[in-house]
mmCIF file of C-alpha atoms in Angstrom:
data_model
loop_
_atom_site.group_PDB
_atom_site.id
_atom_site.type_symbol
_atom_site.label_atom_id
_atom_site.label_comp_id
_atom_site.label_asym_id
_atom_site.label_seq_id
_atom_site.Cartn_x
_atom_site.Cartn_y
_atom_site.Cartn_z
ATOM 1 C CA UNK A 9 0.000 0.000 0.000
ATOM 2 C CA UNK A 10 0.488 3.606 -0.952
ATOM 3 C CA UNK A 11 2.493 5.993 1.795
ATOM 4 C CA UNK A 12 -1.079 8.863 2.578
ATOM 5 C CA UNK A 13 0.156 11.869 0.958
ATOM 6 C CA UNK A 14 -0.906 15.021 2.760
ATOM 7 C CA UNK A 15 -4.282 15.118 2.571
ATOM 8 C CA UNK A 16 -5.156 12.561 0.762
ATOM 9 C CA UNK A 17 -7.341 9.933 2.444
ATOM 10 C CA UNK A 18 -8.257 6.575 1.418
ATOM 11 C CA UNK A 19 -11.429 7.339 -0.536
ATOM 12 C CA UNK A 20 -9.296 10.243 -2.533
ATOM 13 C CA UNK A 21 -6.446 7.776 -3.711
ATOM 14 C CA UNK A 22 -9.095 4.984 -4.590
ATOM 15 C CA UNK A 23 -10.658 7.548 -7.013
ATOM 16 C CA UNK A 24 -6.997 8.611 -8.456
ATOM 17 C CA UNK A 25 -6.787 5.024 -9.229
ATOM 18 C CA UNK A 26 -9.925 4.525 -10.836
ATOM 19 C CA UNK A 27 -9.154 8.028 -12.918
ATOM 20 C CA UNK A 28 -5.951 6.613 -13.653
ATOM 21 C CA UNK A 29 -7.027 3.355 -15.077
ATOM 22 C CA UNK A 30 -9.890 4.852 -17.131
ATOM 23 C CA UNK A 31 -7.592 6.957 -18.813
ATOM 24 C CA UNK A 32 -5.681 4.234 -19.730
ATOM 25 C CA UNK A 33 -7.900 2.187 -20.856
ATOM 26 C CA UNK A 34 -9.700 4.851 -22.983
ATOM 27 C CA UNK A 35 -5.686 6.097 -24.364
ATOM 28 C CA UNK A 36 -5.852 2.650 -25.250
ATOM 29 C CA UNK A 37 -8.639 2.371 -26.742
ATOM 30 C CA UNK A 38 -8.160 5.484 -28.391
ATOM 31 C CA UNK A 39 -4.908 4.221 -29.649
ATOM 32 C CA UNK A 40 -6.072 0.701 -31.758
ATOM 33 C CA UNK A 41 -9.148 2.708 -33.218
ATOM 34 C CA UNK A 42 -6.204 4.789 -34.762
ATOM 35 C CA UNK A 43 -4.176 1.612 -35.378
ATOM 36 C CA UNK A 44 -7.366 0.332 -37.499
ATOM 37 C CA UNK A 45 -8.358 3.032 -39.352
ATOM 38 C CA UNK A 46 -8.424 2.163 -43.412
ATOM 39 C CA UNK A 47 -6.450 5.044 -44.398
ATOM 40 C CA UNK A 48 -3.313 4.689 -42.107
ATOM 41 C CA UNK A 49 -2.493 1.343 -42.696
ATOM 42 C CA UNK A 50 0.874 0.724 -44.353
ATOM 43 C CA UNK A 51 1.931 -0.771 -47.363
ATOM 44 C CA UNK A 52 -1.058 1.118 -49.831
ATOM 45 C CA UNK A 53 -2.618 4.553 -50.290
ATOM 46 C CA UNK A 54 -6.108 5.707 -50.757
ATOM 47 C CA UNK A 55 -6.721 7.088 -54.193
ATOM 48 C CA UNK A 56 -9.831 9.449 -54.942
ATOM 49 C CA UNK A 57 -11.909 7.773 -57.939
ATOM 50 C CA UNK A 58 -10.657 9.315 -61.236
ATOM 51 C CA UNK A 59 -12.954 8.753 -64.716
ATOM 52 C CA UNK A 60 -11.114 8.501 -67.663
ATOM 53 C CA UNK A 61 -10.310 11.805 -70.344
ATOM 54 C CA UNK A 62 -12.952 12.281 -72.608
ATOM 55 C CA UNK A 63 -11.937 10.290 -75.653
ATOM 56 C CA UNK A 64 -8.873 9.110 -74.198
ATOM 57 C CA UNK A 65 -9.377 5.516 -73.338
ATOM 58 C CA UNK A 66 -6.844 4.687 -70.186
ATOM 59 C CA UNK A 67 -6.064 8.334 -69.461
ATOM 60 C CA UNK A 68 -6.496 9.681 -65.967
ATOM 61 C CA UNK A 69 -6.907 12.841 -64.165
ATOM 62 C CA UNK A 70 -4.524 10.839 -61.382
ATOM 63 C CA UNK A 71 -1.552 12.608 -60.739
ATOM 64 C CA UNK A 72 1.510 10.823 -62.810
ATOM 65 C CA UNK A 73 -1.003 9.172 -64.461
ATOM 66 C CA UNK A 74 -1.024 8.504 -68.248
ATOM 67 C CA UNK A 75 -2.157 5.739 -70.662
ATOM 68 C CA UNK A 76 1.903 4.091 -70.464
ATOM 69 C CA UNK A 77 1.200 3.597 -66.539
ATOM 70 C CA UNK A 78 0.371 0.517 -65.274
ATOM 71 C CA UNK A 79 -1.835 1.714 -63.012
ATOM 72 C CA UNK A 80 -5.147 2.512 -65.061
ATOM 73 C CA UNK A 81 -7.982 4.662 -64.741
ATOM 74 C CA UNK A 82 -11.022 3.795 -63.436
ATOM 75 C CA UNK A 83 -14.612 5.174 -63.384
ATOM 76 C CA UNK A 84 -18.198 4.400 -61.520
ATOM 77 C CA UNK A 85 -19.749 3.187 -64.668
ATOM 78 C CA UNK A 86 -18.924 0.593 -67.792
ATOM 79 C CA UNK A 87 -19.125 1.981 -71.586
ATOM 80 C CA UNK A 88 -17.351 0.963 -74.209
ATOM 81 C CA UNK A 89 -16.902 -2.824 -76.050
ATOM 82 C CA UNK A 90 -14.799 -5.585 -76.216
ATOM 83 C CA UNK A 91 -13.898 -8.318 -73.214
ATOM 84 C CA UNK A 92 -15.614 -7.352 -70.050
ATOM 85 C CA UNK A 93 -14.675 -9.454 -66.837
ATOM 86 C CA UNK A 94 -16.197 -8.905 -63.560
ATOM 87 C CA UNK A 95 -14.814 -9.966 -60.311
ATOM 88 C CA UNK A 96 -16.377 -10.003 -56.842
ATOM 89 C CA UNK A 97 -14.087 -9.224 -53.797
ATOM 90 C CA UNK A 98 -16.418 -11.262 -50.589
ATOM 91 C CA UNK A 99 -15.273 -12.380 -47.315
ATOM 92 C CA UNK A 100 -11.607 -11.521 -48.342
ATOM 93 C CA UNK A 101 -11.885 -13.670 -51.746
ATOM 94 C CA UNK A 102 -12.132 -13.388 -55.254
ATOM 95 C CA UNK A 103 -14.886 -15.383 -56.584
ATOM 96 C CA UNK A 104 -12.727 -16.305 -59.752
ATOM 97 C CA UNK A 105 -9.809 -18.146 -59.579
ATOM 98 C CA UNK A 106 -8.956 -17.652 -62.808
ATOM 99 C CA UNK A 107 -9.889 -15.350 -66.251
ATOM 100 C CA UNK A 108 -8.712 -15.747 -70.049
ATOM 101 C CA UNK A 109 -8.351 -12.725 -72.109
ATOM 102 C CA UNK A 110 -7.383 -12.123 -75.542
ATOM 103 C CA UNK A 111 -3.855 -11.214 -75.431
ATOM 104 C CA UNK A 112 -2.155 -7.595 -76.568
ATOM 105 C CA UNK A 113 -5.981 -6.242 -76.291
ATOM 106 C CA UNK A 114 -7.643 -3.647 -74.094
ATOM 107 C CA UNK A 115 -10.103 -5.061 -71.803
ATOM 108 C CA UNK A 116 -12.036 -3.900 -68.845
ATOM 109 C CA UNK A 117 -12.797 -5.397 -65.312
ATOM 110 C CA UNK A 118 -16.062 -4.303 -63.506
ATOM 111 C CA UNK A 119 -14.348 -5.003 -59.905
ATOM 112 C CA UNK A 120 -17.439 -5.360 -57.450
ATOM 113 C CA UNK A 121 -15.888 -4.803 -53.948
ATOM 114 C CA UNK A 122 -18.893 -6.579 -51.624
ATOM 115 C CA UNK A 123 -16.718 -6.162 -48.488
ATOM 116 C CA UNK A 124 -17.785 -3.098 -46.923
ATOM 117 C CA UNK A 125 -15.623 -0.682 -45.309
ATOM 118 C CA UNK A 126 -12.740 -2.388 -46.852
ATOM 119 C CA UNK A 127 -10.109 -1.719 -49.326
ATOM 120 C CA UNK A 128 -9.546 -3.786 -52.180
ATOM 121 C CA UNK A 129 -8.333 -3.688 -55.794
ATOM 122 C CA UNK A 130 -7.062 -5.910 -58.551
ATOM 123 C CA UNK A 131 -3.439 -5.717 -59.954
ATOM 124 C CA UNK A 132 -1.656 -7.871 -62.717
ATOM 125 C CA UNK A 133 1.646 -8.826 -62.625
ATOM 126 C CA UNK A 134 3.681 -10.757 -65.381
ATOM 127 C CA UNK A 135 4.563 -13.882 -63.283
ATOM 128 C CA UNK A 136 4.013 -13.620 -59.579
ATOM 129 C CA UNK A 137 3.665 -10.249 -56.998
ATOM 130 C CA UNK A 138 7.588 -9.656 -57.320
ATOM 131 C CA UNK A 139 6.969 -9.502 -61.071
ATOM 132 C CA UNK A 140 7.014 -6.769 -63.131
ATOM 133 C CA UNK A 141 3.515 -4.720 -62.481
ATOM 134 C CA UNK A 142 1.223 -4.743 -65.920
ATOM 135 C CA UNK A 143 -1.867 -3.332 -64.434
ATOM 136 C CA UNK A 144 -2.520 -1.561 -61.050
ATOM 137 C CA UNK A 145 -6.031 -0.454 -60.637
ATOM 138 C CA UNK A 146 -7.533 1.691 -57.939
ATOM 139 C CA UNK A 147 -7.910 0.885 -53.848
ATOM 140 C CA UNK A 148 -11.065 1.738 -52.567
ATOM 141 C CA UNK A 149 -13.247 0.720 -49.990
ATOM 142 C CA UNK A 150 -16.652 -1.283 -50.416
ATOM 143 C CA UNK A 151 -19.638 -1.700 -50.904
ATOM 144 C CA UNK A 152 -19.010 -0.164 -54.344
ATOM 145 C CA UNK A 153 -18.449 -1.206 -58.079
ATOM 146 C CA UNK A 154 -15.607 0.352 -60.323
ATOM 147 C CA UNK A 155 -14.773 -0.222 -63.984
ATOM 148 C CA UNK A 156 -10.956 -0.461 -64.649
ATOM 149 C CA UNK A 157 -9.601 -0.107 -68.174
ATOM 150 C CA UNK A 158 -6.591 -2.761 -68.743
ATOM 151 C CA UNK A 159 -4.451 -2.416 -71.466
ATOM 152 C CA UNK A 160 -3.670 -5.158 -73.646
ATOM 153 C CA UNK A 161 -1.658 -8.294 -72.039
ATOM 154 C CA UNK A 162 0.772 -9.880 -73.560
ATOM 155 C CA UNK A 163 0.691 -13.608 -74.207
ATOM 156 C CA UNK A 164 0.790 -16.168 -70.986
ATOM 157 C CA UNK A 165 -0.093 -16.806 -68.086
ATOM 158 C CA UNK A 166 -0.266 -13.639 -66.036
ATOM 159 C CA UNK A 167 -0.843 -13.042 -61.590
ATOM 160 C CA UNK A 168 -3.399 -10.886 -60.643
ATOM 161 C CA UNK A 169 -4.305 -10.308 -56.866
ATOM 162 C CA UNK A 170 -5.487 -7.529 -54.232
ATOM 163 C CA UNK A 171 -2.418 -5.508 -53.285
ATOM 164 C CA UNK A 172 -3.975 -4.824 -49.839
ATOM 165 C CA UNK A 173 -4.615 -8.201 -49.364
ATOM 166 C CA UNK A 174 -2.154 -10.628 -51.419
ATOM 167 C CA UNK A 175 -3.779 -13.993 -50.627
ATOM 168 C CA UNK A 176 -6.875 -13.221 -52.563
ATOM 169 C CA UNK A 177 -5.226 -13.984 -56.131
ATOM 170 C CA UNK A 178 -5.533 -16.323 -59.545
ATOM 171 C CA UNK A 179 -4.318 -16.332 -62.860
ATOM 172 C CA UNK A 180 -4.951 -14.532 -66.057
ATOM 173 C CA UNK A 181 -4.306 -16.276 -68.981
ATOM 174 C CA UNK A 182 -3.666 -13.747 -72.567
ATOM 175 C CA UNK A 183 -3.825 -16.249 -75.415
#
């Protein structure tokens, strides 16, 4: 037990305890809520939705951005013809395993993020998530649906997975 300090009797340092350990707790508490949120989390940034340039299939109003990038532009809605593979990101999955594409042409993935509150995207590598990057598209948080323009692939088998979440991943094949 405690020396008294002057003037402080039982009752008073049994309070200073109890004031003491709430603040803890709630520093804390206040501490993992910061630890959790989406947008502080290492290893990925949050990127504003961008639609692509008038005309300008693949450009984006992303800084850096242009239609060379890997990382391609993305809008709210579909449009435009050719291949069109959608992909639904649920209980941290993919529901495909695998997609085939015609290879060296454009394509487009409708990317329906089902996970609310949580960030997800879809990026292509050439041969595994240390390969060279051949498409990055957008991290955002669900419930929400986004288009991504992907340019051509070359021929082969190709990686594709969720950069915030590398386990949820398949193959793309570009014959």
């Amino acid at each position: 037990m405690e020396p008294a300090g002057p003037g402080l009797d039982e009752s008073a340092r049994r309070l200073s305890r109890r004031a003491l350990l709430r603040l803890s707790v709630l520093t804390g508490l206040g501490a993992a809520a910061a630890a959790c949120a989406g947008q502080s989390q290492p290893g990925w940034t949050y990127v504003p939705v961008a639609s692509p340039s008038a005309g300008t299939p693949g450009s984006s109003s992303l800084p850096g951005a242009s239609p060379a990038s890997p990382t391609a532009a993305a809008s709210d809605g579909g449009g435009g013809g050719g291949t069109v593979i959608t992909i639904v990101a649920q209980t941290f999955k993919f529901d495909l395993a695998e997609f085939s594409v015609p290879a060296n042409t454009p394509f487009r993935i409708v990317f329906d993020n089902q996970d609310a509150g949580v960030p997800h995207n879809v990026a292509i590598y050439d041969s595994g998530s240390s390969g060279p990057v051949l498409f990055k598209g957008e991290i955002f948080n669900g419930v929400r649906t986004v288009t991504y323009d992907v340019p051509g692939l070359p021929a082969g088998n190709h990686y594709f997975q969720c950069d915030v979440h590398p386990m949820m991943n398949g193959t793309v094949r570009a014959a």
